[in-house]
Amino acid sequence: MQVLENTAIEARRQALEIALLEGEPFWRDMPFRVARPGWVDAYPDLDHALAHLSEGELTHLLGDNRALIEWLSARVQSCRLEAALIDVPRQPVGAHRPDCRHVWGIPGRKLEQIEAFLDAIDTGAHEVLEWCSGKGHLGRLLSLRCGSSVTSLELQADLCADGEWLAQRAGATRQQFIAADAFAPDSAALVAGRQAVALHACGDLHRTLVSNAIAHGGQGLHVAPCCYYQLGSASFTPNAAGSRLRLSRDDLRLAVTETVTAPAREIRTRDREAAWKLAFVAWREMSEGAPYKTFKPLPEAWLRLPFAAFMTQVCAREGIHAPSGKVLTELEARGWERQRVMMRRSVVRLAYRRILELWLVCDLAVPLLHTGYRVAIREFCARKLTPRNLLLSAVR
């Protein structure tokens, strides 16, 4: 597989953007909010094929980005999608395994992600800034593995205190913590002369780190982005000056819409939550005759209630009268039917999720490419370990 680096990143970004612009009718509408997306009437055969997917076929497609693209492109010739658009080289699994004393307190899946991340990066002899470190697990293992001097930046002082205790326990004498806001001017200067690492830094945090590295002479950075929608503004501004793609925060959620790592119980809970929410949406439409309106997240405790009690709570909060009697039974059945249709129609939208995510990472690389960094994008681990497995590395 061709390495995705330097000028190849810009070429890929442009190809991904074309696919997103041409396929906009397939991914803009959210099936949860729009019961009948615009493409349904234009492509009735596609909707028919989705309706007849078995549960096993649906599960396979939702868990495989290449399969999603290939399935859609085989049925809609005009979308001109190719699975090669999302091909990114993967870092081979390393042989290094840390001393058990060094990993105390790190959950198993998180530890695997950290080990894979460290296998994929090379910070050389530079001092390292661990960006938004939490308890500093990544920085601690990096320091112990490579002997690097690591400064771990974290907003919450209690997490810094926990991290200092863990570092002392593990003998990581070259790790120090700073309790500060990553968006503060003083924090921006910490990247000067250092290489920065960030495993699953969200939205404005990973964009700010890139800006800081450029502005303050960072020697390099290694970032696995996450939660692209966590922005201070309502819309996303591309780094690429000529980009024609306009994205809202809701659009950005598409890039992280998946449950590949969720256990069966969580998937059942997710499905019930969607079905019950859709039942409420149906009831509000019946009661008010209004189109879909957003509503605040629901307390998890409400989803453990019987359906009737759930509806009572949601309706009270949203200011409409609650259904009763046989209407409740009909609404719950309608919610589950809408959930079934929604999941199948979501296949079309989700075919673009990895395309959008890779475009976002390529766009993140643009200012680094323009300021003299050598940049590469790769997968640092298998998707089953974490679907947020894209790693952006840039060095001077």
mmCIF file of C-alpha atoms in Angstrom:
data_model
loop_
_atom_site.group_PDB
_atom_site.id
_atom_site.type_symbol
_atom_site.label_atom_id
_atom_site.label_comp_id
_atom_site.label_asym_id
_atom_site.label_seq_id
_atom_site.Cartn_x
_atom_site.Cartn_y
_atom_site.Cartn_z
ATOM 1 C CA MET A 1 0.000 0.000 0.000
ATOM 2 C CA GLN A 2 1.294 3.459 -0.933
ATOM 3 C CA VAL A 3 2.556 5.498 2.007
ATOM 4 C CA LEU A 4 0.319 8.492 2.684
ATOM 5 C CA GLU A 5 2.762 11.332 3.249
ATOM 6 C CA ASN A 6 3.663 14.852 2.168
ATOM 7 C CA THR A 7 2.294 15.701 -1.298
ATOM 8 C CA ALA A 8 0.256 12.487 -1.427
ATOM 9 C CA ILE A 9 -1.785 13.791 1.520
ATOM 10 C CA GLU A 10 -2.971 16.837 -0.419
ATOM 11 C CA ALA A 11 -3.836 14.704 -3.445
ATOM 12 C CA ARG A 12 -5.836 12.348 -1.229
ATOM 13 C CA ARG A 13 -7.578 15.259 0.483
ATOM 14 C CA GLN A 14 -8.766 16.557 -2.858
ATOM 15 C CA ALA A 15 -10.018 13.129 -3.962
ATOM 16 C CA LEU A 16 -11.864 12.647 -0.671
ATOM 17 C CA GLU A 17 -13.428 16.092 -0.949
ATOM 18 C CA ILE A 18 -14.707 15.359 -4.443
ATOM 19 C CA ALA A 19 -16.309 12.150 -3.168
ATOM 20 C CA LEU A 20 -17.962 14.027 -0.297
ATOM 21 C CA LEU A 21 -19.251 16.826 -2.513
ATOM 22 C CA GLU A 22 -20.608 14.466 -5.160
ATOM 23 C CA GLY A 23 -22.147 12.196 -2.533
ATOM 24 C CA GLU A 24 -23.662 14.970 -0.424
ATOM 25 C CA PRO A 25 -27.285 13.826 -0.971
ATOM 26 C CA PHE A 26 -26.360 10.463 0.560
ATOM 27 C CA TRP A 27 -24.772 11.705 3.804
ATOM 28 C CA ARG A 28 -26.185 15.149 4.692
ATOM 29 C CA ASP A 29 -29.565 13.915 5.937
ATOM 30 C CA MET A 30 -29.486 12.097 9.277
ATOM 31 C CA PRO A 31 -31.974 9.188 9.131
ATOM 32 C CA PHE A 32 -32.780 9.657 12.824
ATOM 33 C CA ARG A 33 -33.995 13.194 12.129
ATOM 34 C CA VAL A 34 -35.196 12.781 8.552
ATOM 35 C CA ALA A 35 -37.415 9.708 8.349
ATOM 36 C CA ARG A 36 -37.270 9.723 4.551
ATOM 37 C CA PRO A 37 -33.919 11.089 3.298
ATOM 38 C CA GLY A 38 -33.954 12.748 -0.104
ATOM 39 C CA TRP A 39 -32.184 9.876 -1.860
ATOM 40 C CA VAL A 40 -34.966 7.375 -1.028
ATOM 41 C CA ASP A 41 -37.293 8.579 -3.793
ATOM 42 C CA ALA A 42 -34.429 8.982 -6.266
ATOM 43 C CA TYR A 43 -33.083 5.458 -5.648
ATOM 44 C CA PRO A 44 -36.026 3.182 -4.752
ATOM 45 C CA ASP A 45 -34.082 0.033 -5.652
ATOM 46 C CA LEU A 46 -31.393 1.014 -3.152
ATOM 47 C CA ASP A 47 -33.977 1.495 -0.419
ATOM 48 C CA HIS A 48 -35.527 -1.877 -1.319
ATOM 49 C CA ALA A 49 -32.124 -3.590 -1.043
ATOM 50 C CA LEU A 50 -31.551 -1.996 2.365
ATOM 51 C CA ALA A 51 -34.963 -3.080 3.635
ATOM 52 C CA HIS A 52 -34.149 -6.689 2.780
ATOM 53 C CA LEU A 53 -30.758 -6.834 4.509
ATOM 54 C CA SER A 54 -30.618 -9.564 7.115
ATOM 55 C CA GLU A 55 -29.427 -8.680 10.616
ATOM 56 C CA GLY A 56 -26.183 -10.510 9.891
ATOM 57 C CA GLU A 57 -25.604 -8.597 6.650
ATOM 58 C CA LEU A 58 -26.389 -5.314 8.390
ATOM 59 C CA THR A 59 -23.971 -6.062 11.223
ATOM 60 C CA HIS A 60 -21.221 -6.947 8.731
ATOM 61 C CA LEU A 61 -21.667 -3.727 6.770
ATOM 62 C CA LEU A 62 -21.783 -1.514 9.839
ATOM 63 C CA GLY A 63 -18.537 -3.055 11.069
ATOM 64 C CA ASP A 64 -16.521 -2.760 7.838
ATOM 65 C CA ASN A 65 -15.902 0.587 6.148
ATOM 66 C CA ARG A 66 -14.584 -0.957 2.939
ATOM 67 C CA ALA A 67 -17.603 -3.255 2.717
ATOM 68 C CA LEU A 68 -19.916 -0.267 3.155
ATOM 69 C CA ILE A 69 -18.296 1.617 0.283
ATOM 70 C CA GLU A 70 -18.215 -1.418 -1.997
ATOM 71 C CA TRP A 71 -21.858 -2.269 -1.239
ATOM 72 C CA LEU A 72 -23.069 1.261 -2.012
ATOM 73 C CA SER A 73 -20.901 1.799 -5.100
ATOM 74 C CA ALA A 74 -22.156 -1.485 -6.587
ATOM 75 C CA ARG A 75 -25.749 -0.227 -6.368
ATOM 76 C CA VAL A 76 -25.339 3.469 -7.180
ATOM 77 C CA GLN A 77 -23.017 3.941 -10.115
ATOM 78 C CA SER A 78 -23.291 7.735 -9.981
ATOM 79 C CA CYS A 79 -21.624 8.012 -6.557
ATOM 80 C CA ARG A 80 -18.267 6.865 -8.029
ATOM 81 C CA LEU A 81 -16.902 5.677 -4.711
ATOM 82 C CA GLU A 82 -13.807 3.527 -4.448
ATOM 83 C CA ALA A 83 -12.728 1.702 -1.321
ATOM 84 C CA ALA A 84 -9.120 2.664 -2.137
ATOM 85 C CA LEU A 85 -10.017 6.200 -1.051
ATOM 86 C CA ILE A 86 -9.763 5.142 2.589
ATOM 87 C CA ASP A 87 -6.666 2.953 2.264
ATOM 88 C CA VAL A 88 -4.045 3.975 4.808
ATOM 89 C CA PRO A 89 -0.926 1.951 5.708
ATOM 90 C CA ARG A 90 -0.990 0.329 9.130
ATOM 91 C CA GLN A 91 1.930 0.276 11.507
ATOM 92 C CA PRO A 92 3.124 -3.305 12.199
ATOM 93 C CA VAL A 93 2.512 -4.567 15.713
ATOM 94 C CA GLY A 94 5.615 -4.100 17.852
ATOM 95 C CA ALA A 95 7.183 -6.691 20.141
ATOM 96 C CA HIS A 96 7.764 -4.381 23.106
ATOM 97 C CA ARG A 97 5.739 -5.090 26.230
ATOM 98 C CA PRO A 98 6.140 -2.888 29.317
ATOM 99 C CA ASP A 99 6.927 -4.066 32.817
ATOM 100 C CA CYS A 100 3.700 -4.871 34.674
ATOM 101 C CA ARG A 101 4.722 -2.413 37.399
ATOM 102 C CA HIS A 102 4.629 0.404 34.857
ATOM 103 C CA VAL A 103 1.072 -0.209 33.642
ATOM 104 C CA TRP A 104 -0.696 -0.389 36.995
ATOM 105 C CA GLY A 105 -4.020 1.468 36.833
ATOM 106 C CA ILE A 106 -4.336 1.446 33.021
ATOM 107 C CA PRO A 107 -7.468 -0.317 31.679
ATOM 108 C CA GLY A 108 -6.659 -3.194 29.317
ATOM 109 C CA ARG A 109 -8.009 -1.719 26.079
ATOM 110 C CA LYS A 110 -6.443 1.658 26.808
ATOM 111 C CA LEU A 111 -3.110 -0.034 27.474
ATOM 112 C CA GLU A 112 -3.261 -1.813 24.116
ATOM 113 C CA GLN A 113 -3.990 1.500 22.395
ATOM 114 C CA ILE A 114 -1.064 3.194 24.145
ATOM 115 C CA GLU A 115 1.335 0.386 23.254
ATOM 116 C CA ALA A 116 0.263 0.491 19.600
ATOM 117 C CA PHE A 117 0.592 4.284 19.544
ATOM 118 C CA LEU A 118 4.107 4.137 21.004
ATOM 119 C CA ASP A 119 5.108 1.443 18.512
ATOM 120 C CA ALA A 120 4.082 3.806 15.699
ATOM 121 C CA ILE A 121 5.962 6.954 16.729
ATOM 122 C CA ASP A 122 9.556 8.083 17.064
ATOM 123 C CA THR A 123 10.182 11.117 19.242
ATOM 124 C CA GLY A 124 13.957 10.787 18.951
ATOM 125 C CA ALA A 125 16.014 12.544 21.613
ATOM 126 C CA HIS A 126 13.601 15.465 21.928
ATOM 127 C CA GLU A 127 11.779 16.495 25.047
ATOM 128 C CA VAL A 128 8.119 15.542 24.811
ATOM 129 C CA LEU A 129 4.893 17.374 25.603
ATOM 130 C CA GLU A 130 1.962 15.093 26.405
ATOM 131 C CA TRP A 131 -1.073 17.136 25.391
ATOM 132 C CA CYS A 132 -4.242 16.801 27.527
ATOM 133 C CA SER A 133 -2.663 13.955 29.414
ATOM 134 C CA GLY A 134 -5.233 12.868 31.965
ATOM 135 C CA LYS A 135 -3.236 10.761 34.425
ATOM 136 C CA GLY A 136 -0.289 10.715 32.037
ATOM 137 C CA HIS A 137 -0.395 7.021 31.138
ATOM 138 C CA LEU A 138 0.930 7.662 27.621
ATOM 139 C CA GLY A 139 3.689 9.999 28.786
ATOM 140 C CA ARG A 140 4.737 7.668 31.598
ATOM 141 C CA LEU A 141 5.152 4.651 29.316
ATOM 142 C CA LEU A 142 6.876 6.785 26.679
ATOM 143 C CA SER A 143 9.363 8.107 29.233
ATOM 144 C CA LEU A 144 10.063 4.649 30.636
ATOM 145 C CA ARG A 145 10.419 3.107 27.185
ATOM 146 C CA CYS A 146 12.599 5.775 25.556
ATOM 147 C CA GLY A 147 14.159 7.627 28.482
ATOM 148 C CA SER A 148 12.542 10.848 27.279
ATOM 149 C CA SER A 149 11.850 13.868 29.435
ATOM 150 C CA VAL A 150 8.042 14.236 29.344
ATOM 151 C CA THR A 151 5.911 17.193 30.403
ATOM 152 C CA SER A 152 2.277 16.139 30.827
ATOM 153 C CA LEU A 153 -0.244 18.965 30.459
ATOM 154 C CA GLU A 154 -3.674 18.417 32.026
ATOM 155 C CA LEU A 155 -6.472 20.777 33.047
ATOM 156 C CA GLN A 156 -7.681 18.836 36.101
ATOM 157 C CA ALA A 157 -5.350 19.116 39.088
ATOM 158 C CA ASP A 158 -6.637 15.901 40.667
ATOM 159 C CA LEU A 159 -5.663 13.926 37.562
ATOM 160 C CA CYS A 160 -2.214 15.527 37.681
ATOM 161 C CA ALA A 161 -1.864 14.458 41.313
ATOM 162 C CA ASP A 162 -2.871 10.903 40.425
ATOM 163 C CA GLY A 163 -0.412 10.957 37.534
ATOM 164 C CA GLU A 164 2.438 12.139 39.730
ATOM 165 C CA TRP A 165 1.750 9.300 42.161
ATOM 166 C CA LEU A 166 1.666 6.745 39.321
ATOM 167 C CA ALA A 167 4.912 8.121 37.867
ATOM 168 C CA GLN A 168 6.616 7.880 41.248
ATOM 169 C CA ARG A 169 5.305 4.339 41.730
ATOM 170 C CA ALA A 170 6.643 3.275 38.323
ATOM 171 C CA GLY A 171 9.971 5.062 38.684
ATOM 172 C CA ALA A 172 9.247 7.492 35.849
ATOM 173 C CA THR A 173 11.505 10.187 37.252
ATOM 174 C CA ARG A 174 11.623 12.171 33.985
ATOM 175 C CA GLN A 175 7.877 12.829 33.845
ATOM 176 C CA GLN A 176 6.482 16.069 35.277
ATOM 177 C CA PHE A 177 2.920 17.444 35.304
ATOM 178 C CA ILE A 178 1.537 20.911 34.682
ATOM 179 C CA ALA A 179 -2.065 21.611 35.692
ATOM 180 C CA ALA A 180 -3.231 24.194 33.151
ATOM 181 C CA ASP A 181 -5.770 24.907 30.423
ATOM 182 C CA ALA A 182 -4.524 23.713 27.032
ATOM 183 C CA PHE A 183 -6.107 26.785 25.428
ATOM 184 C CA ALA A 184 -4.184 29.234 27.654
ATOM 185 C CA PRO A 185 -1.366 31.290 26.039
ATOM 186 C CA ASP A 186 1.221 29.897 28.459
ATOM 187 C CA SER A 187 0.279 26.360 27.432
ATOM 188 C CA ALA A 188 0.767 27.210 23.768
ATOM 189 C CA ALA A 189 4.434 27.977 24.381
ATOM 190 C CA LEU A 190 5.090 24.578 25.988
ATOM 191 C CA VAL A 191 5.402 22.962 22.568
ATOM 192 C CA ALA A 192 8.457 25.078 21.669
ATOM 193 C CA GLY A 193 11.437 22.837 20.945
ATOM 194 C CA ARG A 194 9.490 19.723 21.907
ATOM 195 C CA GLN A 195 7.701 16.914 20.161
ATOM 196 C CA ALA A 196 4.065 16.678 21.232
ATOM 197 C CA VAL A 197 1.986 13.524 21.597
ATOM 198 C CA ALA A 198 -1.785 13.279 21.938
ATOM 199 C CA LEU A 199 -3.795 10.084 21.960
ATOM 200 C CA HIS A 200 -7.447 10.864 21.199
ATOM 201 C CA ALA A 201 -7.364 14.627 21.579
ATOM 202 C CA CYS A 202 -10.783 16.040 20.724
ATOM 203 C CA GLY A 203 -11.897 18.723 18.273
ATOM 204 C CA ASP A 204 -10.470 22.143 19.063
ATOM 205 C CA LEU A 205 -7.797 20.512 21.235
ATOM 206 C CA HIS A 206 -6.065 18.710 18.374
ATOM 207 C CA ARG A 207 -6.511 21.699 16.045
ATOM 208 C CA THR A 208 -5.026 24.000 18.696
ATOM 209 C CA LEU A 209 -2.038 21.711 19.158
ATOM 210 C CA VAL A 210 -1.251 21.877 15.438
ATOM 211 C CA SER A 211 -1.527 25.679 15.484
ATOM 212 C CA ASN A 212 0.696 25.908 18.557
ATOM 213 C CA ALA A 213 3.371 23.673 17.039
ATOM 214 C CA ILE A 214 3.553 25.878 13.968
ATOM 215 C CA ALA A 215 3.467 29.173 15.872
ATOM 216 C CA HIS A 216 5.952 28.235 18.600
ATOM 217 C CA GLY A 217 8.515 26.108 16.802
ATOM 218 C CA GLY A 218 7.455 22.639 17.828
ATOM 219 C CA GLN A 219 9.902 19.981 16.646
ATOM 220 C CA GLY A 220 7.075 17.635 15.771
ATOM 221 C CA LEU A 221 3.827 16.067 16.840
ATOM 222 C CA HIS A 222 2.059 12.722 16.827
ATOM 223 C CA VAL A 223 -1.709 13.033 17.135
ATOM 224 C CA ALA A 224 -4.559 10.524 17.010
ATOM 225 C CA PRO A 225 -7.598 12.822 16.650
ATOM 226 C CA CYS A 226 -10.994 12.078 18.153
ATOM 227 C CA CYS A 227 -14.442 13.686 18.538
ATOM 228 C CA TYR A 228 -13.994 16.091 15.625
ATOM 229 C CA TYR A 229 -17.338 17.756 16.423
ATOM 230 C CA GLN A 230 -16.184 19.164 19.768
ATOM 231 C CA LEU A 231 -15.694 22.718 18.551
ATOM 232 C CA GLY A 232 -16.255 26.083 20.144
ATOM 233 C CA SER A 233 -17.999 27.307 16.984
ATOM 234 C CA ALA A 234 -21.174 26.001 15.355
ATOM 235 C CA SER A 235 -19.430 25.195 12.090
ATOM 236 C CA PHE A 236 -16.101 23.831 10.906
ATOM 237 C CA THR A 237 -13.613 25.969 8.986
ATOM 238 C CA PRO A 238 -11.285 23.906 6.771
ATOM 239 C CA ASN A 239 -7.561 24.583 6.887
ATOM 240 C CA ALA A 240 -7.330 24.126 3.117
ATOM 241 C CA ALA A 241 -8.016 27.558 1.665
ATOM 242 C CA GLY A 242 -9.646 26.268 -1.516
ATOM 243 C CA SER A 243 -11.974 23.785 0.145
ATOM 244 C CA ARG A 244 -15.638 23.932 -0.874
ATOM 245 C CA LEU A 245 -16.803 21.601 1.886
ATOM 246 C CA ARG A 246 -19.009 23.229 4.514
ATOM 247 C CA LEU A 247 -19.611 21.217 7.664
ATOM 248 C CA SER A 248 -21.678 21.728 10.796
ATOM 249 C CA ARG A 249 -20.937 20.068 14.116
ATOM 250 C CA ASP A 250 -23.716 17.581 13.364
ATOM 251 C CA ASP A 251 -22.041 16.740 10.042
ATOM 252 C CA LEU A 252 -18.770 16.108 11.884
ATOM 253 C CA ARG A 253 -20.457 13.545 14.130
ATOM 254 C CA LEU A 254 -20.708 11.284 11.085
ATOM 255 C CA ALA A 255 -16.945 10.680 11.265
ATOM 256 C CA VAL A 256 -17.275 9.014 14.681
ATOM 257 C CA THR A 257 -20.655 7.289 14.268
ATOM 258 C CA GLU A 258 -19.960 3.638 14.969
ATOM 259 C CA THR A 259 -19.995 1.038 17.729
ATOM 260 C CA VAL A 260 -17.286 -1.333 16.538
ATOM 261 C CA THR A 261 -15.826 -1.726 20.013
ATOM 262 C CA ALA A 262 -19.135 -1.946 21.883
ATOM 263 C CA PRO A 263 -20.114 -5.208 23.582
ATOM 264 C CA ALA A 264 -23.461 -6.826 22.781
ATOM 265 C CA ARG A 265 -25.152 -5.396 25.884
ATOM 266 C CA GLU A 266 -24.237 -1.843 24.884
ATOM 267 C CA ILE A 267 -25.517 -2.442 21.363
ATOM 268 C CA ARG A 268 -28.859 -3.660 22.736
ATOM 269 C CA THR A 269 -29.036 -0.595 24.967
ATOM 270 C CA ARG A 270 -28.210 1.654 22.008
ATOM 271 C CA ASP A 271 -30.930 0.070 19.896
ATOM 272 C CA ARG A 272 -33.529 0.427 22.664
ATOM 273 C CA GLU A 273 -32.537 4.043 23.234
ATOM 274 C CA ALA A 274 -32.959 4.809 19.524
ATOM 275 C CA ALA A 275 -36.305 2.983 19.325
ATOM 276 C CA TRP A 276 -37.712 4.737 22.377
ATOM 277 C CA LYS A 277 -36.479 8.147 21.249
ATOM 278 C CA LEU A 278 -38.064 7.556 17.858
ATOM 279 C CA ALA A 279 -41.301 6.578 19.589
ATOM 280 C CA PHE A 280 -41.222 9.927 21.383
ATOM 281 C CA VAL A 281 -40.471 11.717 18.090
ATOM 282 C CA ALA A 282 -43.495 9.991 16.537
ATOM 283 C CA TRP A 283 -45.687 11.016 19.482
ATOM 284 C CA ARG A 284 -44.584 14.652 19.280
ATOM 285 C CA GLU A 285 -45.292 14.656 15.541
ATOM 286 C CA MET A 286 -48.774 13.261 16.233
ATOM 287 C CA SER A 287 -49.433 15.708 19.077
ATOM 288 C CA GLU A 288 -48.046 18.890 17.547
ATOM 289 C CA GLY A 289 -48.008 18.167 13.832
ATOM 290 C CA ALA A 290 -44.489 19.596 13.806
ATOM 291 C CA PRO A 291 -41.378 18.313 12.000
ATOM 292 C CA TYR A 292 -38.423 16.906 13.921
ATOM 293 C CA LYS A 293 -37.027 19.095 16.695
ATOM 294 C CA THR A 294 -33.828 18.371 18.578
ATOM 295 C CA PHE A 295 -33.981 17.545 22.261
ATOM 296 C CA LYS A 296 -31.436 17.369 25.043
ATOM 297 C CA PRO A 297 -29.651 14.109 25.913
ATOM 298 C CA LEU A 298 -31.693 11.789 28.094
ATOM 299 C CA PRO A 299 -30.577 10.614 31.539
ATOM 300 C CA GLU A 300 -29.442 6.996 31.388
ATOM 301 C CA ALA A 301 -31.714 6.190 34.319
ATOM 302 C CA TRP A 302 -34.770 6.938 32.172
ATOM 303 C CA LEU A 303 -33.794 4.193 29.741
ATOM 304 C CA ARG A 304 -33.927 1.659 32.549
ATOM 305 C CA LEU A 305 -37.564 2.504 33.251
ATOM 306 C CA PRO A 306 -40.555 0.730 31.699
ATOM 307 C CA PHE A 307 -41.525 2.324 28.380
ATOM 308 C CA ALA A 308 -44.612 4.045 29.820
ATOM 309 C CA ALA A 309 -42.570 5.683 32.591
ATOM 310 C CA PHE A 310 -39.904 6.688 30.065
ATOM 311 C CA MET A 311 -42.495 8.461 27.924
ATOM 312 C CA THR A 312 -43.944 10.198 30.976
ATOM 313 C CA GLN A 313 -40.529 11.587 31.916
ATOM 314 C CA VAL A 314 -39.583 12.748 28.412
ATOM 315 C CA CYS A 315 -42.959 14.308 27.694
ATOM 316 C CA ALA A 316 -42.915 16.178 31.009
ATOM 317 C CA ARG A 317 -39.488 17.599 30.270
ATOM 318 C CA GLU A 318 -40.387 18.556 26.700
ATOM 319 C CA GLY A 319 -43.691 20.137 27.715
ATOM 320 C CA ILE A 320 -46.235 17.904 25.985
ATOM 321 C CA HIS A 321 -48.868 15.594 27.434
ATOM 322 C CA ALA A 322 -47.928 11.922 27.748
ATOM 323 C CA PRO A 323 -49.697 9.101 25.885
ATOM 324 C CA SER A 324 -51.600 6.412 27.717
ATOM 325 C CA GLY A 325 -53.445 3.151 27.192
ATOM 326 C CA LYS A 326 -53.137 1.267 23.963
ATOM 327 C CA VAL A 327 -51.453 4.253 22.290
ATOM 328 C CA LEU A 328 -48.340 3.426 24.298
ATOM 329 C CA THR A 329 -48.155 -0.085 22.855
ATOM 330 C CA GLU A 330 -48.626 1.258 19.331
ATOM 331 C CA LEU A 331 -45.982 3.933 19.860
ATOM 332 C CA GLU A 332 -43.388 1.490 21.154
ATOM 333 C CA ALA A 333 -43.979 -0.766 18.144
ATOM 334 C CA ARG A 334 -43.710 2.244 15.831
ATOM 335 C CA GLY A 335 -40.456 3.265 17.502
ATOM 336 C CA TRP A 336 -38.918 -0.151 16.943
ATOM 337 C CA GLU A 337 -40.046 -0.165 13.305
ATOM 338 C CA ARG A 338 -38.546 3.285 12.768
ATOM 339 C CA GLN A 339 -35.348 2.087 14.416
ATOM 340 C CA ARG A 340 -35.171 -0.870 12.030
ATOM 341 C CA VAL A 341 -35.664 1.359 8.986
ATOM 342 C CA MET A 342 -33.278 4.001 10.345
ATOM 343 C CA MET A 343 -30.459 1.493 10.879
ATOM 344 C CA ARG A 344 -30.758 0.242 7.310
ATOM 345 C CA ARG A 345 -30.990 3.681 5.734
ATOM 346 C CA SER A 346 -28.005 4.715 7.850
ATOM 347 C CA VAL A 347 -25.881 2.282 5.811
ATOM 348 C CA VAL A 348 -25.887 4.794 2.951
ATOM 349 C CA ARG A 349 -24.750 7.657 5.169
ATOM 350 C CA LEU A 350 -22.189 5.586 7.035
ATOM 351 C CA ALA A 351 -20.479 4.624 3.776
ATOM 352 C CA TYR A 352 -19.045 8.159 3.953
ATOM 353 C CA ARG A 353 -17.928 8.157 7.606
ATOM 354 C CA ARG A 354 -14.327 7.018 7.029
ATOM 355 C CA ILE A 355 -14.112 9.169 3.914
ATOM 356 C CA LEU A 356 -15.047 12.179 6.036
ATOM 357 C CA GLU A 357 -12.729 11.222 8.887
ATOM 358 C CA LEU A 358 -9.721 10.751 6.627
ATOM 359 C CA TRP A 359 -10.539 14.039 4.893
ATOM 360 C CA LEU A 360 -10.538 15.751 8.308
ATOM 361 C CA VAL A 361 -7.116 14.332 9.181
ATOM 362 C CA CYS A 362 -5.725 15.294 5.763
ATOM 363 C CA ASP A 363 -7.121 18.799 6.264
ATOM 364 C CA LEU A 364 -5.483 18.915 9.702
ATOM 365 C CA ALA A 365 -2.173 18.200 7.968
ATOM 366 C CA VAL A 366 -2.471 21.093 5.487
ATOM 367 C CA PRO A 367 -0.895 23.877 7.614
ATOM 368 C CA LEU A 368 1.887 21.518 8.679
ATOM 369 C CA LEU A 369 2.673 20.735 5.041
ATOM 370 C CA HIS A 370 2.749 24.444 4.238
ATOM 371 C CA THR A 371 5.216 25.244 7.034
ATOM 372 C CA GLY A 372 7.960 22.758 6.268
ATOM 373 C CA TYR A 373 7.012 19.704 8.309
ATOM 374 C CA ARG A 374 7.409 16.201 6.915
ATOM 375 C CA VAL A 375 3.979 14.701 7.428
ATOM 376 C CA ALA A 376 2.624 11.148 7.341
ATOM 377 C CA ILE A 377 -0.762 9.575 8.069
ATOM 378 C CA ARG A 378 -1.108 5.933 9.061
ATOM 379 C CA GLU A 379 -3.223 3.597 11.141
ATOM 380 C CA PHE A 380 -1.528 2.887 14.450
ATOM 381 C CA CYS A 381 -3.730 -0.101 15.338
ATOM 382 C CA ALA A 382 -6.543 -2.314 14.091
ATOM 383 C CA ARG A 383 -10.024 -0.821 13.991
ATOM 384 C CA LYS A 384 -11.366 -3.368 16.476
ATOM 385 C CA LEU A 385 -9.033 -1.914 19.133
ATOM 386 C CA THR A 386 -10.295 1.595 18.458
ATOM 387 C CA PRO A 387 -12.043 2.972 15.366
ATOM 388 C CA ARG A 388 -10.206 6.260 16.000
ATOM 389 C CA ASN A 389 -6.977 4.696 14.785
ATOM 390 C CA LEU A 390 -5.639 7.380 12.430
ATOM 391 C CA LEU A 391 -2.272 8.832 13.421
ATOM 392 C CA LEU A 392 -0.959 12.131 12.078
ATOM 393 C CA SER A 393 2.816 12.493 12.492
ATOM 394 C CA ALA A 394 4.763 15.616 11.572
ATOM 395 C CA VAL A 395 8.448 16.351 12.147
ATOM 396 C CA ARG A 396 10.799 19.162 11.195
#
